[in-house]
Coordinates of C-alpha atoms in Angstrom, one line a residue:
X2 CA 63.4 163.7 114.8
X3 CA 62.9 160.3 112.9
X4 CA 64.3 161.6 109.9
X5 CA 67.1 163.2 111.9
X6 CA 67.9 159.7 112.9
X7 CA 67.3 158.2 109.8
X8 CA 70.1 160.1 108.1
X9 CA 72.4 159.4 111.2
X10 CA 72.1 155.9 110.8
X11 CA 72.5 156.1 106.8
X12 CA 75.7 157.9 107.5
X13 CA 77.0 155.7 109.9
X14 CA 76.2 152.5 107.0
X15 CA 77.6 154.8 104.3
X16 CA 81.1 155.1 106.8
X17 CA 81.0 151.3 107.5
X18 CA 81.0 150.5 103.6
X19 CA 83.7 152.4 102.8
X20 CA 85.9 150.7 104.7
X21 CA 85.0 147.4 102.2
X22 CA 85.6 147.3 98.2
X23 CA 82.2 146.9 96.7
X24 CA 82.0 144.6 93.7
X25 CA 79.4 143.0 91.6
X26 CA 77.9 139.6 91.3
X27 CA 80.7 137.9 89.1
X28 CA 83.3 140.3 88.9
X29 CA 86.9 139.7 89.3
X30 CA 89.6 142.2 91.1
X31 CA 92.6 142.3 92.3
X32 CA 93.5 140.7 95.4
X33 CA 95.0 143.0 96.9
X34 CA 92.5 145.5 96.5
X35 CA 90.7 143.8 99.1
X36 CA 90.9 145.8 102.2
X37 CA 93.1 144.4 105.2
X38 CA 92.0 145.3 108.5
X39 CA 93.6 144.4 111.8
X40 CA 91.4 141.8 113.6
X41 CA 89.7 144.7 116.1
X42 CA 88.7 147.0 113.2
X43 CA 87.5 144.0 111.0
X44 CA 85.6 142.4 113.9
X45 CA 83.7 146.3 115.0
X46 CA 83.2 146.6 111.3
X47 CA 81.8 143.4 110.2
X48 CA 79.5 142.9 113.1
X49 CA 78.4 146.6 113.0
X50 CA 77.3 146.4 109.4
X51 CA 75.2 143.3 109.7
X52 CA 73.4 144.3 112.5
X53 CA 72.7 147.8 110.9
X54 CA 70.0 146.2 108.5
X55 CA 68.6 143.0 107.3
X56 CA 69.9 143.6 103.7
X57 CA 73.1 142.3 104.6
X58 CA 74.0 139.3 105.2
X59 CA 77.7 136.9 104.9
X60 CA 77.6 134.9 101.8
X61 CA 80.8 133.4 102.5
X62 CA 83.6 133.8 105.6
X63 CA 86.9 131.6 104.9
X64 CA 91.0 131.4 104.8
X65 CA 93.3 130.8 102.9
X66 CA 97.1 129.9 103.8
X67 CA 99.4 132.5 102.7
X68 CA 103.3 131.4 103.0
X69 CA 103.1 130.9 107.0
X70 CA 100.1 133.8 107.5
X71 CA 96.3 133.2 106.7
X72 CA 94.0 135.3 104.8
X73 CA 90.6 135.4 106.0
X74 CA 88.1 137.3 103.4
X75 CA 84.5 137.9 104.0
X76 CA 81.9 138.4 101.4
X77 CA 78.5 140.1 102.6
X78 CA 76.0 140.5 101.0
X79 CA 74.0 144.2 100.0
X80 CA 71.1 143.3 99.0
X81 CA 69.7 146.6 99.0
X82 CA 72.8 148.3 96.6
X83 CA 73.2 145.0 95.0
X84 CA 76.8 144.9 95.5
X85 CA 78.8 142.4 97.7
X86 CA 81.1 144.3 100.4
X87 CA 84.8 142.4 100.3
X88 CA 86.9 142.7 103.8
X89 CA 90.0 140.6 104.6
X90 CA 92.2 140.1 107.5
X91 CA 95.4 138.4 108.2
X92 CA 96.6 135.5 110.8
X93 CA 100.0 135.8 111.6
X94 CA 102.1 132.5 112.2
X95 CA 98.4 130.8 112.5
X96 CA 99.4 128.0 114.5
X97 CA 97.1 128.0 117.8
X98 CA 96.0 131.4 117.2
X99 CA 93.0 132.5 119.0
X100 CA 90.3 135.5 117.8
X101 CA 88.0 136.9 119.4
X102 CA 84.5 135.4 118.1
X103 CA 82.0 137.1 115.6
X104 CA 79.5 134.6 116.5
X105 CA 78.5 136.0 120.2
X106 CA 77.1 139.0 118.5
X107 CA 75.9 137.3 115.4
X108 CA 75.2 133.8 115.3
X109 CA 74.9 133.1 111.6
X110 CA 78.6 133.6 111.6
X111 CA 79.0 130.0 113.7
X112 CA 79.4 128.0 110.7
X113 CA 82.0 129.8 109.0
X114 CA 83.9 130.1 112.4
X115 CA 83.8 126.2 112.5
X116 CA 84.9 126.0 109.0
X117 CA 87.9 128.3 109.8
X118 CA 89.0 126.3 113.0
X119 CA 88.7 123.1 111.6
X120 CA 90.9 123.3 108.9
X121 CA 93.0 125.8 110.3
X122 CA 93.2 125.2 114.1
X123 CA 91.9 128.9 114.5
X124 CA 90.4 128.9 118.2
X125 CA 87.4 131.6 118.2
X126 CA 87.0 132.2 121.9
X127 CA 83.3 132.8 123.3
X128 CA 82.1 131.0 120.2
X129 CA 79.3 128.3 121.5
X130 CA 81.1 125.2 120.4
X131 CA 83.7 124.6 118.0
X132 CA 82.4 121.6 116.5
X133 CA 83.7 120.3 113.1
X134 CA 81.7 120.4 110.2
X135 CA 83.1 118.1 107.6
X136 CA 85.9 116.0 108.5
X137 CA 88.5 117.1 105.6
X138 CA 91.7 114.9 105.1
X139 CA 93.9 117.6 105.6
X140 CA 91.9 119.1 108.5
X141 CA 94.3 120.7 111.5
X142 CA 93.6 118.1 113.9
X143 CA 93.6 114.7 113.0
X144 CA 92.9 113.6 116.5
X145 CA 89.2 115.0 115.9
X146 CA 87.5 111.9 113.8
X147 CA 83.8 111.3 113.8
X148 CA 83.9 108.4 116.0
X149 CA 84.8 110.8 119.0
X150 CA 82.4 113.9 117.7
X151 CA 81.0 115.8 120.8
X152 CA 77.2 115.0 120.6
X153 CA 74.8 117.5 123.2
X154 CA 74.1 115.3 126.0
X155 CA 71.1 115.8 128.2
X156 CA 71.1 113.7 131.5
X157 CA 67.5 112.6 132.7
X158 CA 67.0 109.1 134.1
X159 CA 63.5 109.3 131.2
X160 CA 65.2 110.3 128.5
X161 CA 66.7 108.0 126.0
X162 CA 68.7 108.5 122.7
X163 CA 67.9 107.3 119.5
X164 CA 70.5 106.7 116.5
X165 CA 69.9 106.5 113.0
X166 CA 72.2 106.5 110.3
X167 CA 74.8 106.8 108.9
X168 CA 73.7 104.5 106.8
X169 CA 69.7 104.3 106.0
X170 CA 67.4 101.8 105.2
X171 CA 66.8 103.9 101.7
X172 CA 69.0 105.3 98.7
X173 CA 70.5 108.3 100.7
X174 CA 73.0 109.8 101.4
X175 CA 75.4 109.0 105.0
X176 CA 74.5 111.1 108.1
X177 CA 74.1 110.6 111.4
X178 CA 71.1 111.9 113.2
X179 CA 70.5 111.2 117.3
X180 CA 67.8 112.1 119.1
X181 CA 67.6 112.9 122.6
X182 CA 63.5 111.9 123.6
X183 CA 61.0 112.0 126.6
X184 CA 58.9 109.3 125.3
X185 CA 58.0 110.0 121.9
X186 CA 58.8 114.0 121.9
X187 CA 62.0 114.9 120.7
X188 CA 64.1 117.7 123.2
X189 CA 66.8 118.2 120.5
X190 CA 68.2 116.5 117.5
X191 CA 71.6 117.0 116.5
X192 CA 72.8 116.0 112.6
X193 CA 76.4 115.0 112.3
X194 CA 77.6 115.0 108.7
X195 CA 81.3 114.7 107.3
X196 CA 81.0 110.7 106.1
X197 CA 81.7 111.1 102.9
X198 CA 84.3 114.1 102.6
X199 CA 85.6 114.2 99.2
X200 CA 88.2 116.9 99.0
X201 CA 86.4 118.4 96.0
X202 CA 88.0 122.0 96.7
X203 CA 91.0 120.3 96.5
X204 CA 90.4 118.7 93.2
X205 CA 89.8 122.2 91.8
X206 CA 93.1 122.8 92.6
X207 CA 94.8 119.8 91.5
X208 CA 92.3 119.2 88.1
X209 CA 93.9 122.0 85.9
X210 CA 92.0 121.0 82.8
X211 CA 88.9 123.6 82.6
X212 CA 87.1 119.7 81.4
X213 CA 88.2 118.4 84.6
X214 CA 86.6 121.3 86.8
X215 CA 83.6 121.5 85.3
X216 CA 82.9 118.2 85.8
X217 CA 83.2 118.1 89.2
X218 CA 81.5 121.2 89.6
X219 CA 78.4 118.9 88.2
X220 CA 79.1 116.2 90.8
X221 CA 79.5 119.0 93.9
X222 CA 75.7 117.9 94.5
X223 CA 74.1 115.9 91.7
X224 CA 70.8 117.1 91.9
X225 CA 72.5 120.5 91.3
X226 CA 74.5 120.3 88.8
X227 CA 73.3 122.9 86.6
X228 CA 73.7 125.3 89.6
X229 CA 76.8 124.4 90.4
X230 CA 77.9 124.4 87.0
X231 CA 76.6 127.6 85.9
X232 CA 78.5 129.1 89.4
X233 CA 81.3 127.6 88.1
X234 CA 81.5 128.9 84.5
X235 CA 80.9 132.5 86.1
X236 CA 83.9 132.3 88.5
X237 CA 86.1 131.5 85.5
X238 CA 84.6 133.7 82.9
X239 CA 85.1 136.8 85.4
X240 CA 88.8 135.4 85.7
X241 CA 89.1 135.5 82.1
X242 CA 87.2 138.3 81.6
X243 CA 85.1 137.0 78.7
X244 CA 81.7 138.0 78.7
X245 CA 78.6 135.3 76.9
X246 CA 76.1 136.2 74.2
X247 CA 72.9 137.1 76.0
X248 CA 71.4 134.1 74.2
X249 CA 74.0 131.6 76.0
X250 CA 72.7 133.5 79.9
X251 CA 68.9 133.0 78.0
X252 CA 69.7 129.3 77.9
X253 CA 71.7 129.1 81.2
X254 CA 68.4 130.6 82.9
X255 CA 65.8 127.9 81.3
X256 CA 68.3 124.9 82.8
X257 CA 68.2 126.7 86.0
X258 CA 64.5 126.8 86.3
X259 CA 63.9 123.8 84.5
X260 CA 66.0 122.4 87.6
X261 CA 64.0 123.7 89.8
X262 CA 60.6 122.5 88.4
X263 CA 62.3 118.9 88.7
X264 CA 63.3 119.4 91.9
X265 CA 60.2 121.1 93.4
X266 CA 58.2 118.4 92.0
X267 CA 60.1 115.6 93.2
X268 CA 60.2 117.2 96.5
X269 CA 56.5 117.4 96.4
X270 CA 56.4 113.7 95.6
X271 CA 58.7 112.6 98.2
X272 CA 56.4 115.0 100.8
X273 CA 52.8 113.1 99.5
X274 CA 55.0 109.7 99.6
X275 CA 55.4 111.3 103.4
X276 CA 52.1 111.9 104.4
X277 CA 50.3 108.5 103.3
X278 CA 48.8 110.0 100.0
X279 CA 49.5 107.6 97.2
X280 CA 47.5 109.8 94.7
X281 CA 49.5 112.7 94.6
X282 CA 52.8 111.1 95.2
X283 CA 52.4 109.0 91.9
X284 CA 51.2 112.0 89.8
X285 CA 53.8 114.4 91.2
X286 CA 56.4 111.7 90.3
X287 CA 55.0 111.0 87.1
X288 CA 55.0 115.0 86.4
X289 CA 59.1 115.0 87.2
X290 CA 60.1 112.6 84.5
X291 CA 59.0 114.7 81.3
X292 CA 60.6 117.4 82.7
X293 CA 64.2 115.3 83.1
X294 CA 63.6 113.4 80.0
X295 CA 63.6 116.8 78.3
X296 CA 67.3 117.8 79.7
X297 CA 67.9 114.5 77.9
X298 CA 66.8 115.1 74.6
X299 CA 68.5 118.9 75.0
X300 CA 71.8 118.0 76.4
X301 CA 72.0 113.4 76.6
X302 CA 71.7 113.4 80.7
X303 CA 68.6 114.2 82.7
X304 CA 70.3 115.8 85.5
X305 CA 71.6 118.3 82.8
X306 CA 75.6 117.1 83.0
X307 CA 77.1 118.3 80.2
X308 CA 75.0 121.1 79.5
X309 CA 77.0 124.5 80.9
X310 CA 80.5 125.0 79.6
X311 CA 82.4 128.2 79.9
X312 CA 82.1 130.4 77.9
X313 CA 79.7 128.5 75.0
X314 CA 77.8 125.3 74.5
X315 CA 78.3 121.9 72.9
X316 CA 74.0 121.8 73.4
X317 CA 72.6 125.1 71.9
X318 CA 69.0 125.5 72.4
X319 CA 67.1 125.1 68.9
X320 CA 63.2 126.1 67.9
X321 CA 62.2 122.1 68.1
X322 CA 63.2 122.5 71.4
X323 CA 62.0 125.1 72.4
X324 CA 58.1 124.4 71.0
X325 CA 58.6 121.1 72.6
X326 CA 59.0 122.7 76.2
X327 CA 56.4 125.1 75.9
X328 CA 54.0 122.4 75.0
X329 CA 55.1 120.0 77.7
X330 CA 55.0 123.0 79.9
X331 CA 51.6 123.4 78.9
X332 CA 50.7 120.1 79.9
X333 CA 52.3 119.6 83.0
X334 CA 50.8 123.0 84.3
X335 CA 47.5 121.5 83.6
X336 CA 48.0 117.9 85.5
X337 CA 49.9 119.9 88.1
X338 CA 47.0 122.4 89.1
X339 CA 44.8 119.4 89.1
X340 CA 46.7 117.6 91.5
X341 CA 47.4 120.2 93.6
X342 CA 44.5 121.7 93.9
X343 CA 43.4 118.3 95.7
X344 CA 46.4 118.2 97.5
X345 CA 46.1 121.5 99.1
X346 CA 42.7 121.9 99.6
X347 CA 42.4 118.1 101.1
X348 CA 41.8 118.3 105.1
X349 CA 43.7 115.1 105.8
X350 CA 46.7 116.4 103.9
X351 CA 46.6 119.9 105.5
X352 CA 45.7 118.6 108.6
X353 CA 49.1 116.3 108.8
X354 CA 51.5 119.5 107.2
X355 CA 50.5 122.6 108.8
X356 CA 52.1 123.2 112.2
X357 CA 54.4 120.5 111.8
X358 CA 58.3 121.4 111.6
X359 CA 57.7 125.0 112.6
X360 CA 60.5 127.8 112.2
X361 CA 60.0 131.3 113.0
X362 CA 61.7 134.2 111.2
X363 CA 63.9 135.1 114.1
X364 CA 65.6 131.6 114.3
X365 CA 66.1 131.2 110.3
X366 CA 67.8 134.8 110.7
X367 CA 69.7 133.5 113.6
X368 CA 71.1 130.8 111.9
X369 CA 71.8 132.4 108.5
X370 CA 69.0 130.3 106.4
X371 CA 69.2 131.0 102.7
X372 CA 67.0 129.9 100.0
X373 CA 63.4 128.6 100.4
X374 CA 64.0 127.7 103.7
X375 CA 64.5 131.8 104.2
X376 CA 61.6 132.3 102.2
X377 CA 59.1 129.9 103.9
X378 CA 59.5 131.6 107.1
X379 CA 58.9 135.0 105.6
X380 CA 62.9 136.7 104.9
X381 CA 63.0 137.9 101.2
X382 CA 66.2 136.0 100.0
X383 CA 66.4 135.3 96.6
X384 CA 70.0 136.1 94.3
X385 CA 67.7 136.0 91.7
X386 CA 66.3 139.2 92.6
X387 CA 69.4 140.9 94.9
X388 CA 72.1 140.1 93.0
X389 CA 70.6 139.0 89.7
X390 CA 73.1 137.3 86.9
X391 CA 72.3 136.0 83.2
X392 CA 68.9 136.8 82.6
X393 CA 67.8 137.8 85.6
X394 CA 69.3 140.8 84.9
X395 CA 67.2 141.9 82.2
X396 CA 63.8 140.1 82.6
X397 CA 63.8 140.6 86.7
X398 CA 62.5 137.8 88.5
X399 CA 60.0 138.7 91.6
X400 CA 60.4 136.6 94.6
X401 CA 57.8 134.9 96.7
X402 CA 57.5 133.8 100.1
X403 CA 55.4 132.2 102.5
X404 CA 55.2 132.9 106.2
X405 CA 54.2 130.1 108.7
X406 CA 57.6 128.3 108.4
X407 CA 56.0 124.7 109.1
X408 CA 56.0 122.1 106.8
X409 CA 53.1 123.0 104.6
X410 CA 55.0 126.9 103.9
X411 CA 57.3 125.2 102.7
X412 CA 55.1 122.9 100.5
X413 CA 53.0 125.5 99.8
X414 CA 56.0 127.3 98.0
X415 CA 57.7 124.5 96.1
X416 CA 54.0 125.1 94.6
X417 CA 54.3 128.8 93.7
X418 CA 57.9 128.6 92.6
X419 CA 56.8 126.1 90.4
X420 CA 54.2 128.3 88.6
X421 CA 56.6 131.0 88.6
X422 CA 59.2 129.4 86.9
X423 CA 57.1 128.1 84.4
X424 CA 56.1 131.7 83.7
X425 CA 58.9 132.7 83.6
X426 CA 60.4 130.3 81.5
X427 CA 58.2 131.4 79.1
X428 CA 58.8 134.5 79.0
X429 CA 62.7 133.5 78.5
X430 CA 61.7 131.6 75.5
X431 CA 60.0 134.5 74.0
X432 CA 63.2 136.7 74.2
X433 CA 65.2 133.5 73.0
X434 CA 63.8 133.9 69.7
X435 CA 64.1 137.2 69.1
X436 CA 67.8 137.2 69.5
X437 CA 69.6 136.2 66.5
X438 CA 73.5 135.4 68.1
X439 CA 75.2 132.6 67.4
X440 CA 76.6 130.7 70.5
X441 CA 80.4 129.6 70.1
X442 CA 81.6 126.3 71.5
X443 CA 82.9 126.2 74.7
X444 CA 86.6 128.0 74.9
X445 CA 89.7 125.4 75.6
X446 CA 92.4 125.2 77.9
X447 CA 95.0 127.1 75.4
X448 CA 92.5 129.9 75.0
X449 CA 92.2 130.4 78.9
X450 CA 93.9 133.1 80.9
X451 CA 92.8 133.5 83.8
X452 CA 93.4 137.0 85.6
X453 CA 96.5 137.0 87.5
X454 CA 96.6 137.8 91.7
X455 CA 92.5 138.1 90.9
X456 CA 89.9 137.4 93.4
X457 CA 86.3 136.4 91.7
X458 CA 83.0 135.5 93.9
X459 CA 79.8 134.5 91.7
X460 CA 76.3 134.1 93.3
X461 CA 73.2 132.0 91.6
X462 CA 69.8 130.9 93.5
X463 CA 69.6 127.1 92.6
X464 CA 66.4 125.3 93.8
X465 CA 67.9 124.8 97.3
X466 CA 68.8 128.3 97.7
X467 CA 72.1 130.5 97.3
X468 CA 75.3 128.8 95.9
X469 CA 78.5 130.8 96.3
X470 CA 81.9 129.8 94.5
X471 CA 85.1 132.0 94.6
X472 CA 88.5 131.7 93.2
X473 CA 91.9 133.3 93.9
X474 CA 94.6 133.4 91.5
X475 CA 98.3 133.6 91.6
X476 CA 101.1 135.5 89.8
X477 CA 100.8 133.5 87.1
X478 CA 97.2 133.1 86.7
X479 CA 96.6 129.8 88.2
X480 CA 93.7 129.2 90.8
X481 CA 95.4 128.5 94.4
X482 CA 92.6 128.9 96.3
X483 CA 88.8 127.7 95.4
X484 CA 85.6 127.9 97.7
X485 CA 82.4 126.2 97.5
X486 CA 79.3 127.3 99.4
X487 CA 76.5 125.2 98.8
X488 CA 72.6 126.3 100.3
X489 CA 72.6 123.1 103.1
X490 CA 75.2 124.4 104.6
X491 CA 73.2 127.2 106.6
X492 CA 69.7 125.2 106.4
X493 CA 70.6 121.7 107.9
X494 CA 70.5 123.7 111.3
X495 CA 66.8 124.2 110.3
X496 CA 65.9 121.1 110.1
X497 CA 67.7 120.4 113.9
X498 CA 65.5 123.4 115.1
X499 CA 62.2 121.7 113.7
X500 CA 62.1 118.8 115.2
X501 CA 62.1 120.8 118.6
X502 CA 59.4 118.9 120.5
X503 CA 57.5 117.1 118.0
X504 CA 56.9 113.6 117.8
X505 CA 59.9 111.5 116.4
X506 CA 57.3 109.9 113.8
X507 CA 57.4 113.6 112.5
X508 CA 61.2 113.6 111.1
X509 CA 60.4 111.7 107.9
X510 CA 58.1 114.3 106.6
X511 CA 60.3 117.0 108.1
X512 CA 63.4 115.7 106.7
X513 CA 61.7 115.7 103.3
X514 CA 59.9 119.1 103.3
X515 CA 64.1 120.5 103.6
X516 CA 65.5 118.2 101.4
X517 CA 68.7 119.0 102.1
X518 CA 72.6 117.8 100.6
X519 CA 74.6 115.7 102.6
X520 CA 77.4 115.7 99.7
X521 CA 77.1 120.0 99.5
X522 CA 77.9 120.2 103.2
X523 CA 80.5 117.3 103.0
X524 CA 82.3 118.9 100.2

């Protein structure tokens, strides 16, 4: 009976993905081999085929103006086929038009839905609250500012509100959080970002130089600017449909997990800094620096600007450098098992992290988390290992999570990544020299040319989690359309959800354990 039912429902999944064009992680079609559905059909399939399974889930949901029409394309993930399942549909005369919501049947879909309607005046009916996101210049309504954003009220003669930010007391990042307290307990925290929109889609579009692009690709979040940038390179090396030496996706790999060592460790800083223990804040700190110094010496910035170029390199790895990493590998691991060792094994510090900031599977499902938030609360979500890339294709990468979903899960596994990446980095370095290619120089502007009337989408894990970029070409092969998806995106509703009836002298190390972008959601 089981397996009778087993088959049924494969069937049924089989049906659903036919009705989308399957493509790979960085591969470029044609756009108009993207399916068009009329809303109904689009709706009944998209829902249908996310709430068949946990391996899917929507990597991206957006629009893009067409003459006087929209096209709205999804992208959702398979993690089980590796493939990403491509389905579009198409606004007619958009002005005031109004859909039927996917978010009342699945509510990771919310943000995308308040994407859509603030920059297109799309009105999703039965979605909970159509709040913008961002603020962008050229947003529908320009009656919506953030001086009259709709905050959650709760009325209760003991309750009081508490403000904080935009602007904080520390070097950050604007944002506005208010909490609504009894007392000290916090009843609900709502985080209202857009202060610093930048319009860096739109630079993509109006920066034609490949030098231009990539360098704002770096500055889409600057403590991800490998992740960005190697996202970047992919979409336009699918365009041009010019494969890289294994050795260039080799190196590619170590700045990616070199990035994360930096960034876990920090984070791990910044958590100790959180939690009163001077000890471990210092060394963790101290540990970071060799690592960023190194991106220095490789590339001439620590944050690793520079480094990833399409298509080549003007920083090719060499032997010094790569016996020089192994051996400061070597000793870091050793200072950082010390140190954490205490750290985690000390009964004040697990005493003040474990319970605290608690998210449970269902509600990081709920909400779409990606990344380490995902993997802290137990969901296997790693590109690395569902829709590998560069390396990761070849010498797989095995993901690990942790379960509780409070602050120290999440510690806990900035830990583990750490000693996996260092692993693994290893290991990289190891296949580095036995391949014997030579790595070109980046390709120019004159060599470009881009597919024409080409749709690309290019998934990596950076340290935060899942970064999506797609482009869309013309008739002539010039990018009219380009969409960034950055990890905070999904996982700032996290944080709101953690705070949930803790103590407000909790957010600090909350805010910290998430460590999320400001400038990745406010694009």
């Amino acid at each position: 009976m089981n397996t009778s039912i087993n088959e049924l429902r494969k069937k049924n999944i089989q049906t659903l993905i036919k009705k989308f064009v399957s493509v790979k992680n960085n591969q470029a079609i044609e756009i108009q081999s993207v399916p068009i559905l009329n809303y109904t059909d689009f709706y009944t399939t998209v829902v249908d085929i996310i709430k068949s399974n946990d391996t899917f889930h929507c990597v991206n949901y957006y629009a893009y103006p067409q003459k006087n029409n929209l096209q709205c394309i999804i992208a959702i993930a398979d993690d089980e086929t590796k493939n990403i399942l491509l389905l579009s549909h198409i606004i007619e005369n958009a002005k005031k038009k109004k859909l039927e919501s996917i978010t009342q049947s699945i509510e990771a879909m919310h943000i995308f839905e308040r994407e859509i309607a603030e920059n297109f005046g799309i009105y999703f009916e039965n979605h909970p609250w159509l709040k913008p996101i961002r603020y962008p210049h050229n947003r529908e309504d320009t009656s919506q500012n953030i001086y009259n954003y709709p905050f959650y009220e709760i009325e209760g003669s003991q309750l009081h509100q508490i403000g904080v930010g935009p602007i904080h007391a520390g070097v950050i990042e604007p944002g506005h959080f208010r909490f609504t307290c009894h007392g000290e307990t916090v009843h609900h925290l709502e985080i209202q970002l857009g202060w610093q929109h930048r319009g860096i889609e739109t630079l993509f579009l109006q920066k034609t130089k490949l030098f231009q692009r990539n360098t704002l690709a770096e500055n889409i979040a600057g403590d991800t600017s490998i992740g960005h940038s190697v996202v970047f390179c992919s979409v336009i090396e699918a365009l041009n449909g010019s494969p890289i030496p294994q050795k260039l996706e080799l190196e590619r790999t170590i700045a990616m997990e070199l990035e994360r060592i930096a960034m876990h460790t920090a984070d791990l800083a910044n958590l100790s800094i959180g939690i009163a223990y001077q000890l471990s804040a210092s060394v963790y700190a101290a540990l970071r620096t060799p690592i960023i110094n190194f991106l220095q010496s490789w590339c001439g910035n620590r944050f690793g600007k520079s480094l990833i170029r399409a298509n080549g390199t003007f920083h090719p790895f060499s032997l010094i450098l790569a016996e020089n990493i192994l051996k400061l590998l070597h000793n870091y691991e050793k200072k950082f098992d010390q140190m954490s060792q205490k750290l985690f094994s000390l009964p004040s510090a697990i005493l003040r992290l474990k319970g605290i900031g608690n998210v449970t599977k269902t509600q990081a499902q709920q909400i779409g988390a990606v990344g380490m938030v995902a993997r802290s609360c137990g969901i296997i979500r790693d590109i690395r290992a569902s829709h590998p890339s560069m390396a990761y294709v070849y010498n797989p990468y095995f993901t690990s999570i942790t379960t509780t979903g409070d602050v120290f899960s999440r510690a806990l596994l900035r830990r583990m990544e750490i000693k996996k990446s260092i692993r693994y980095i290893q290991s990289l370095i190891h296949l580095w020299k036995q391949n014997n290619e030579t790595i070109p120089s980046p390709i120019l502007d004159e060599q470009l040319s881009l597919k024409k009337e080409h749709i690309a989408f290019s998934l990596a894990e950076g340290w935060r989690g899942e970064i999506v970029h797609s482009a869309i070409t013309d008739s002539t092969g010039k990018i009219i359309h380009y969409k960034i998806k950055d990890p905070s995106l999904h996982n700032w509703k996290a944080l709101e959800i953690a705070l949930r009836e803790l103590e407000i002298s909790d957010f600090p190390i909350n805010n910290k354990s998430f460590n999320l972008s400001y400038c990745g959601n406010d694009l």
